[in-house]
mmCIF file of C-alpha atoms in Angstrom:
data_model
loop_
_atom_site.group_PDB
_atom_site.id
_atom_site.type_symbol
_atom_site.label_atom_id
_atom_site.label_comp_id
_atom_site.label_asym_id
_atom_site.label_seq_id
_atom_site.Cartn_x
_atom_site.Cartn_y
_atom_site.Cartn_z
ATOM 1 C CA UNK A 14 -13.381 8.744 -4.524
ATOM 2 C CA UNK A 15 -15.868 8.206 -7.597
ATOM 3 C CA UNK A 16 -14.906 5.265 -9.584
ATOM 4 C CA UNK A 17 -15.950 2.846 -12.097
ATOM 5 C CA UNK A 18 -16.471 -1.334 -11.994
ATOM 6 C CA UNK A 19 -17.759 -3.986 -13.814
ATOM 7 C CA UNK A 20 -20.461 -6.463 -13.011
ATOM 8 C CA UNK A 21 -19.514 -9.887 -13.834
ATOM 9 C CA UNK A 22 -22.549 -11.434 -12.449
ATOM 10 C CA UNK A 23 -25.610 -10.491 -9.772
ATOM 11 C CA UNK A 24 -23.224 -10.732 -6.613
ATOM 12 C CA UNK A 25 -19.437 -9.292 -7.900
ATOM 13 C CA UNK A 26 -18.155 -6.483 -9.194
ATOM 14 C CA UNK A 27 -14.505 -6.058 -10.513
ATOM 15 C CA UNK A 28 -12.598 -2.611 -9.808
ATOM 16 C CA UNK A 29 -9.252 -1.025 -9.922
ATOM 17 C CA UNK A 30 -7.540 -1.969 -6.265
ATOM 18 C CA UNK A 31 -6.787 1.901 -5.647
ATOM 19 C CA UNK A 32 -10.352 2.934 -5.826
ATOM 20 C CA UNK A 33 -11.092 0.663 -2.898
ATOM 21 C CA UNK A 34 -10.190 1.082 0.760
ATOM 22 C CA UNK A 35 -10.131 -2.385 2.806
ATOM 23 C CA UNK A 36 -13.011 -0.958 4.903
ATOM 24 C CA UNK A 37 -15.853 -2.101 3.050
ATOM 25 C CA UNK A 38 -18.416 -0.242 4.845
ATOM 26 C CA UNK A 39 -17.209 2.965 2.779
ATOM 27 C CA UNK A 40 -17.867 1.473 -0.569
ATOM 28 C CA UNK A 41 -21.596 1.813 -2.111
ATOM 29 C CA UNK A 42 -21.964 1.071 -5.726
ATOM 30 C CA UNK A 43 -24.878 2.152 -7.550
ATOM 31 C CA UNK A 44 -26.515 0.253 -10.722
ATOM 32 C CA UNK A 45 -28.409 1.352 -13.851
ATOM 33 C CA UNK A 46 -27.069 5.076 -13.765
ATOM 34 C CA UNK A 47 -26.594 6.349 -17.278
ATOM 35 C CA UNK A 48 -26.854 9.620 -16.645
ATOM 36 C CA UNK A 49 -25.398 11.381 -13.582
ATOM 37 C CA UNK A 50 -26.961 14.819 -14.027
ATOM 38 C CA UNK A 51 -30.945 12.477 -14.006
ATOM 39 C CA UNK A 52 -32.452 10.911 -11.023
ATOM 40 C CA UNK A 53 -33.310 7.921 -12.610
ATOM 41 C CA UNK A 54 -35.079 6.275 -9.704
ATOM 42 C CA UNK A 55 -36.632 3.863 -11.688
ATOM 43 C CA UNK A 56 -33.066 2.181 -12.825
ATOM 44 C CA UNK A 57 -30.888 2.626 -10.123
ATOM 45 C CA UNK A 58 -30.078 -0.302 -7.691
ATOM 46 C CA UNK A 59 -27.998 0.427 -4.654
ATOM 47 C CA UNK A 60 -25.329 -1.968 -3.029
ATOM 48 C CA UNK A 61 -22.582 -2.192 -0.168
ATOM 49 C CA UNK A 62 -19.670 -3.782 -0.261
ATOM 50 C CA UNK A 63 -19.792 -6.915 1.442
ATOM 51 C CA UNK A 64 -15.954 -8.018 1.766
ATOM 52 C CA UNK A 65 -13.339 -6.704 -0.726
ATOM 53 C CA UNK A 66 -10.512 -8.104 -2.301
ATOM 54 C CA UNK A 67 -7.264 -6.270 -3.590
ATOM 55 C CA UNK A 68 -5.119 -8.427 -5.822
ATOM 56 C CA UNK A 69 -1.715 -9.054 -3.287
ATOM 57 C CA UNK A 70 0.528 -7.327 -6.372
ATOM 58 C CA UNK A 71 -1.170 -4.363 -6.009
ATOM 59 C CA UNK A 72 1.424 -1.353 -5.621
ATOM 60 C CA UNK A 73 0.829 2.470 -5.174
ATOM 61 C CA UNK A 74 0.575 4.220 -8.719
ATOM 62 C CA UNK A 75 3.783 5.858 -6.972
ATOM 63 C CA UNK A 76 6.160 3.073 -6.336
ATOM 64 C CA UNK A 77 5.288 0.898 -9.359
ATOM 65 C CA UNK A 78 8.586 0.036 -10.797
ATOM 66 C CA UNK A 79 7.157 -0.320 -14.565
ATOM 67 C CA UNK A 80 3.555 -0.607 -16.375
ATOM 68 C CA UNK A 81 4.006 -4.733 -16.092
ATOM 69 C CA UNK A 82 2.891 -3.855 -12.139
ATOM 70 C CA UNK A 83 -0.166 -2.053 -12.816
ATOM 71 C CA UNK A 84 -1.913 -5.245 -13.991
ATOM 72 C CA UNK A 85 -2.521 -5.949 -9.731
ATOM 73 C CA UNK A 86 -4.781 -2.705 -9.904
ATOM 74 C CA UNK A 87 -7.437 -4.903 -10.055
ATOM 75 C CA UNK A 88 -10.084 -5.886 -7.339
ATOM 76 C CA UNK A 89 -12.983 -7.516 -6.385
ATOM 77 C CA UNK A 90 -16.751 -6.369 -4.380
ATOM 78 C CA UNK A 91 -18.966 -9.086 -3.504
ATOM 79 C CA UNK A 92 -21.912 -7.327 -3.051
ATOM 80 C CA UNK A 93 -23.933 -7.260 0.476
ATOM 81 C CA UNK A 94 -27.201 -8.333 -1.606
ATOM 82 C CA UNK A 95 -27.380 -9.418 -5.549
ATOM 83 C CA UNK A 96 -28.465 -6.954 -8.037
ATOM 84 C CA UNK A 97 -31.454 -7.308 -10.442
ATOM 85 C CA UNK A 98 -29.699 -8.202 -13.963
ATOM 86 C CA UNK A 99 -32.442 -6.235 -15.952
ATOM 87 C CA UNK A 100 -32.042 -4.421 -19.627
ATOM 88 C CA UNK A 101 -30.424 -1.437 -17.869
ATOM 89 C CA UNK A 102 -27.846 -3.675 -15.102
ATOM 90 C CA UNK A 103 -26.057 -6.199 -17.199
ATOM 91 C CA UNK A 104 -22.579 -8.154 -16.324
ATOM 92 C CA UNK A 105 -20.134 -8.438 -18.792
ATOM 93 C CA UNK A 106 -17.793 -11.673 -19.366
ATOM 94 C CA UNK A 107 -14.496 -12.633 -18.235
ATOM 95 C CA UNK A 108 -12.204 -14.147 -20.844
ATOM 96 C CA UNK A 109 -10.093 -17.059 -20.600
ATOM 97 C CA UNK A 110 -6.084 -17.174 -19.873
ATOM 98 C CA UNK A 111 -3.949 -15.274 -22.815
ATOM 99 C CA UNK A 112 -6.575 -14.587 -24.309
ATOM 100 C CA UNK A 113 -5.729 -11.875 -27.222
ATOM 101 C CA UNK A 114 -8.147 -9.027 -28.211
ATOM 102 C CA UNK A 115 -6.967 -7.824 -31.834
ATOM 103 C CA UNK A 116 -8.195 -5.760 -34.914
ATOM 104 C CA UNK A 117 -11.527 -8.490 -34.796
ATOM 105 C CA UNK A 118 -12.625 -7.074 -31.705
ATOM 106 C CA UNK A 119 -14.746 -3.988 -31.585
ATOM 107 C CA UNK A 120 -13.689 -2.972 -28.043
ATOM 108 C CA UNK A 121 -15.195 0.143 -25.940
ATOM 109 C CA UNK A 122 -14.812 2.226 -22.149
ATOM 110 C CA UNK A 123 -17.217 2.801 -20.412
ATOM 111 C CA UNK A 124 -17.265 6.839 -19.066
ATOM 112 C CA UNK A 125 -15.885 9.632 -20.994
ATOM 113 C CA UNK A 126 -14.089 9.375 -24.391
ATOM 114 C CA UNK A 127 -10.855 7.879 -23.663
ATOM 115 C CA UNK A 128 -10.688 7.283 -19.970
ATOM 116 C CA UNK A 129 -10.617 9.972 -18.162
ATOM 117 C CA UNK A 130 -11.557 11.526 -14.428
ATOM 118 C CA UNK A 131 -13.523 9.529 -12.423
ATOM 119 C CA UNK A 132 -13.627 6.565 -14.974
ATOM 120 C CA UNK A 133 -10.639 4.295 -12.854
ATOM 121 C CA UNK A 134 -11.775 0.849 -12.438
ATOM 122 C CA UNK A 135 -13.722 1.183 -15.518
ATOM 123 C CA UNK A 136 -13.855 -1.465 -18.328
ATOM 124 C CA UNK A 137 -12.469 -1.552 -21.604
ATOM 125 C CA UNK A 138 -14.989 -4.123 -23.084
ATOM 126 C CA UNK A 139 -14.588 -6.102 -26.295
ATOM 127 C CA UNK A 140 -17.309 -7.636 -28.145
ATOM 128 C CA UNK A 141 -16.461 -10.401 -30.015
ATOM 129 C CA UNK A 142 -16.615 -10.895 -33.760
ATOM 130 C CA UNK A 143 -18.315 -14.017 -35.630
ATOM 131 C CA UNK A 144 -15.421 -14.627 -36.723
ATOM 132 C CA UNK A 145 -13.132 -14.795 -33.993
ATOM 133 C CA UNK A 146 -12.290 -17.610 -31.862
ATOM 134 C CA UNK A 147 -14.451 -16.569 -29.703
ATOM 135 C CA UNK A 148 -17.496 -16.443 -32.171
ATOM 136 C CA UNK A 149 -20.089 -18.278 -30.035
ATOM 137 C CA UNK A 150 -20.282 -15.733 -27.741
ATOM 138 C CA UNK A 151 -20.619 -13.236 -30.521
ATOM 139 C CA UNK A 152 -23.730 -11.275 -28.610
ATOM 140 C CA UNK A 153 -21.468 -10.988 -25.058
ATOM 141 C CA UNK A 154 -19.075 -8.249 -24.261
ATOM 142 C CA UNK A 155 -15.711 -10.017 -22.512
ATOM 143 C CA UNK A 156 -14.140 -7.759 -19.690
ATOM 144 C CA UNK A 157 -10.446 -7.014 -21.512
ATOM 145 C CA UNK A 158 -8.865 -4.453 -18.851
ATOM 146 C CA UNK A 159 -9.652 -2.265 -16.259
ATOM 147 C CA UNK A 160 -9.028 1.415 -15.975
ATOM 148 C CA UNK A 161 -5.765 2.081 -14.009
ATOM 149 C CA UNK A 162 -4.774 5.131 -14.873
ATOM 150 C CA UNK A 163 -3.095 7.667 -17.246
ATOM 151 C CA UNK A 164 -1.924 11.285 -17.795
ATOM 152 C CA UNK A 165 -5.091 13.510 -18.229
ATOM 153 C CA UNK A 166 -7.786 12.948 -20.424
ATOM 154 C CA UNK A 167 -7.634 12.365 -24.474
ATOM 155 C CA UNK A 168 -3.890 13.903 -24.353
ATOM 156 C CA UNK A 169 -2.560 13.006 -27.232
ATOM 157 C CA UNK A 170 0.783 10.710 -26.954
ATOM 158 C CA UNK A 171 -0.143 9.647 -23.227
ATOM 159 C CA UNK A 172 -2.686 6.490 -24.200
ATOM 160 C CA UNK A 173 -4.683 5.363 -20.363
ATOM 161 C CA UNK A 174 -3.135 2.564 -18.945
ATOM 162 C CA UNK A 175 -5.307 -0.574 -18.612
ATOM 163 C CA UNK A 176 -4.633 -3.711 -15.768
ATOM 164 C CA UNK A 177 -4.803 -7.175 -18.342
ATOM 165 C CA UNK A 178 -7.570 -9.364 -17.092
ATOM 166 C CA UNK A 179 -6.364 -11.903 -19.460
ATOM 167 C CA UNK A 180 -3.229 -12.208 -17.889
ATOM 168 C CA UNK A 181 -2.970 -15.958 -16.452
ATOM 169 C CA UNK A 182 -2.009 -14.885 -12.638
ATOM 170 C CA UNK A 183 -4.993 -12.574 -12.869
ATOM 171 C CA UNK A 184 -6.950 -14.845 -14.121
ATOM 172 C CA UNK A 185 -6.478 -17.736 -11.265
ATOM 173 C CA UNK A 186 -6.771 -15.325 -8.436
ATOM 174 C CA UNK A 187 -10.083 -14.373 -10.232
ATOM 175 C CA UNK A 188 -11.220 -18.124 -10.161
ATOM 176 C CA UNK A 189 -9.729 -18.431 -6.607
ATOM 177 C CA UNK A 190 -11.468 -15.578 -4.864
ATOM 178 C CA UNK A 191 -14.990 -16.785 -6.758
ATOM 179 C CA UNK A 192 -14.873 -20.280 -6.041
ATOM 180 C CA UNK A 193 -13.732 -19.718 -2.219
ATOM 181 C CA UNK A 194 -16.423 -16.870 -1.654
#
């Protein structure tokens, strides 16, 4: 399975939990590839998946019992080495608590326009405005949601369906599985 992730700093990545098996020898993630059709030897950094953590609400996309579940699509890679952070690998930020994106926020996906094939685990990135509340970390791009899923690609009335990484309980098993690894 091709998937997406986001690098919050040199040694962890964050994911969707279905793109992930708990065998973390079958998960490589590649860095600094912008374009899959180029080599691009000269960007790309290659890591393993040391251990991997699914978030314990994680359900099946076929047994969730209504969209509230999807935000426990979420994982996390610790990497088997760190990555370079360079001006083609960057990590983007994690917010705080409740915190609420809104018309201020110029947000973005990374992958296709809206998400599509191959883009789960993605991130839908905000940048934050000067003035938001947010504004002194107007130059950083805050992790908002992850890819979890949806009903094709760009269909109109069927919007892709995003896990909340500012929801509180997401945010504390973040900050437990960080500070205890």
């Amino acid at each position: 399975m091709t998937c997406g992730g986001s690098l919050i700093n040199g040694n962890w990545v964050i994911t969707a939990s279905h793109c992930v098996a708990n065998n973390p020898i079958l998960v490589t993630i590649e860095f600094g590839r912008h374009n899959l059709r180029a080599l691009e030897a000269y960007t790309k950094q290659k890591r393993t998946a040391k251990p991997i953590f699914r978030h314990p609400t994680y359900q099946h996309k076929d047994s969730i019992s209504s969209l509230k579940d999807l935000d426990g699509d979420i994982a996390l890679i610790k990497l088997n080495a760190p990555v370079a952070i360079d001006s083609f690998v960057r990590p983007t930020c994690l917010t705080a608590a409740n915190y609420s994106f809104n018309e201020l926020n110029l947000c973005t996906i990374s992958g296709y326009t809206d998400a599509c094939y191959d883009d789960s685990g993605g991130p839908l990135s905000c940048h934050s405005r000067s003035d938001s509340v947010l504004s002194r970390y107007s130059n950083r791009w805050h992790l908002a949601g992850v890819v979890s899923g949806g009903r094709g690609c760009g269909q109109r009335y069927y919007p892709s369906i995003y896990a909340n990484m500012t929801a509180a309980p997401i945010c504390r098993w973040l900050s437990t599985i960080l500070e205890n690894n």
